[in-house]
Amino acid sequence: GESVGLHLPTLSVQEGDNSIINCAYSNSASDYFIWYKQESGKGPQFIIDIRSNMDKRQGQRVTVLLNKTVKHLSLQIAATQPGDSAVYFCAEKINSGNTGKLIFGQGTTLQVKP
Amino acid sequence: GAGVSQTPSNKVTEKGKYVELRCDPISGHTALYWYRQSLGQGPEFLIYFQGTGAADDSGLPNDRFFAVRPEGSVSTLKIQRTERGDSAVYLCASSLTMDTANTGELFFGEGSRLTVL
């Protein structure tokens, strides 16, 4: 069935190190993927997205990698900062068309140690 | 306003009662979404509006849940005969146009936390 999941519920990193958050998806029809950041008591905040015709996309301190062969998505955060501490969700859209329906994974909590 | 506004921020009700949750999207955003987030889980899609009409309501769990957006701006999520399992944070999001609706750039509110006793 459809599922978007994250490999680890919690990731703890040292400030200044790079972070890698992973996500697996099962629906090969998914053609659009997004990473969101959610801080405590707030709504999810868009970080970066990637379409299925791409393997990699870079933003400011963040990179998303997509491996369609193994249905795997990752978010890399460079020089992790305390402000990066949050829950990170991957989300997918199937055959992105005239719908805003996103399927979210369960989330990975990123803890940044000073 | 500057962002998506949701009221109330917290709602405690008794089993069997009726509740309404309000969402005020970013001005000019034509697309509006409702999601539900249980503790420790990712947001779960409920319904999506394009303008005044519900373009996709496939996520509404049953007929106790209903949402409206009569003037294409503010939306209200209505839950009848609430059950303890309805307890969750109800998130609203909006996006500018259909094009951005097809991307992930949804702007979320801070949610309405519903607790059903």
Short mmCIF file of C-alpha atoms in Angstrom, two decimals, chain A residues 32 34 36 38 41-44 46 51 89 93 97-102 104-106, chain B residues 33 35 37 40-43 45 48 56 58 91 101-106 108-110:
data_model
loop_
_atom_site.label_atom_id
_atom_site.label_comp_id
_atom_site.label_asym_id
_atom_site.label_seq_id
_atom_site.Cartn_x
_atom_site.Cartn_y
_atom_site.Cartn_z
CA TYR A 32 6.88 14.95 -6.39
CA ILE A 34 8.82 17.67 -0.29
CA TYR A 36 8.96 20.01 5.81
CA GLN A 38 7.98 21.42 12.16
CA GLY A 41 3.63 24.11 18.60
CA LYS A 42 3.88 25.31 15.02
CA GLY A 43 2.70 24.16 11.65
CA PRO A 44 5.02 22.48 9.13
CA PHE A 46 8.38 24.07 3.61
CA ARG A 51 10.41 16.30 -8.78
CA PHE A 89 8.75 15.20 7.55
CA LYS A 93 2.37 13.62 -4.07
CA GLY A 97 -2.19 17.18 -10.68
CA ASN A 98 -5.11 19.25 -9.56
CA THR A 99 -5.00 18.28 -5.95
CA GLY A 100 -3.13 19.47 -2.93
CA LYS A 101 -3.12 16.05 -1.34
CA LEU A 102 0.24 15.31 0.23
CA PHE A 104 3.33 12.71 5.00
CA GLY A 105 5.68 10.33 6.75
CA GLN A 106 5.79 9.98 10.52
CA TYR B 33 -6.25 22.61 2.83
CA TYR B 35 -4.95 18.29 7.64
CA GLN B 37 -2.10 15.56 12.99
CA GLY B 40 3.81 11.70 17.07
CA GLN B 41 2.45 11.37 13.54
CA GLY B 42 2.71 13.28 10.32
CA PRO B 43 -0.18 15.40 9.06
CA PHE B 45 -4.89 15.00 4.52
CA TYR B 48 -8.66 20.58 -0.26
CA ASP B 56 -10.75 16.70 -3.06
CA SER B 58 -11.22 12.02 0.05
CA LEU B 91 -3.91 22.11 10.61
CA ALA B 101 -0.97 23.98 -5.19
CA ASN B 102 0.86 21.51 -7.35
CA THR B 103 4.07 22.17 -5.51
CA GLY B 104 4.74 21.71 -1.84
CA GLU B 105 4.72 25.36 -0.94
CA LEU B 106 1.80 25.20 1.39
CA PHE B 108 0.50 26.16 7.35
CA GLY B 109 -1.17 27.74 10.33
CA GLU B 110 -0.23 26.78 13.87
#
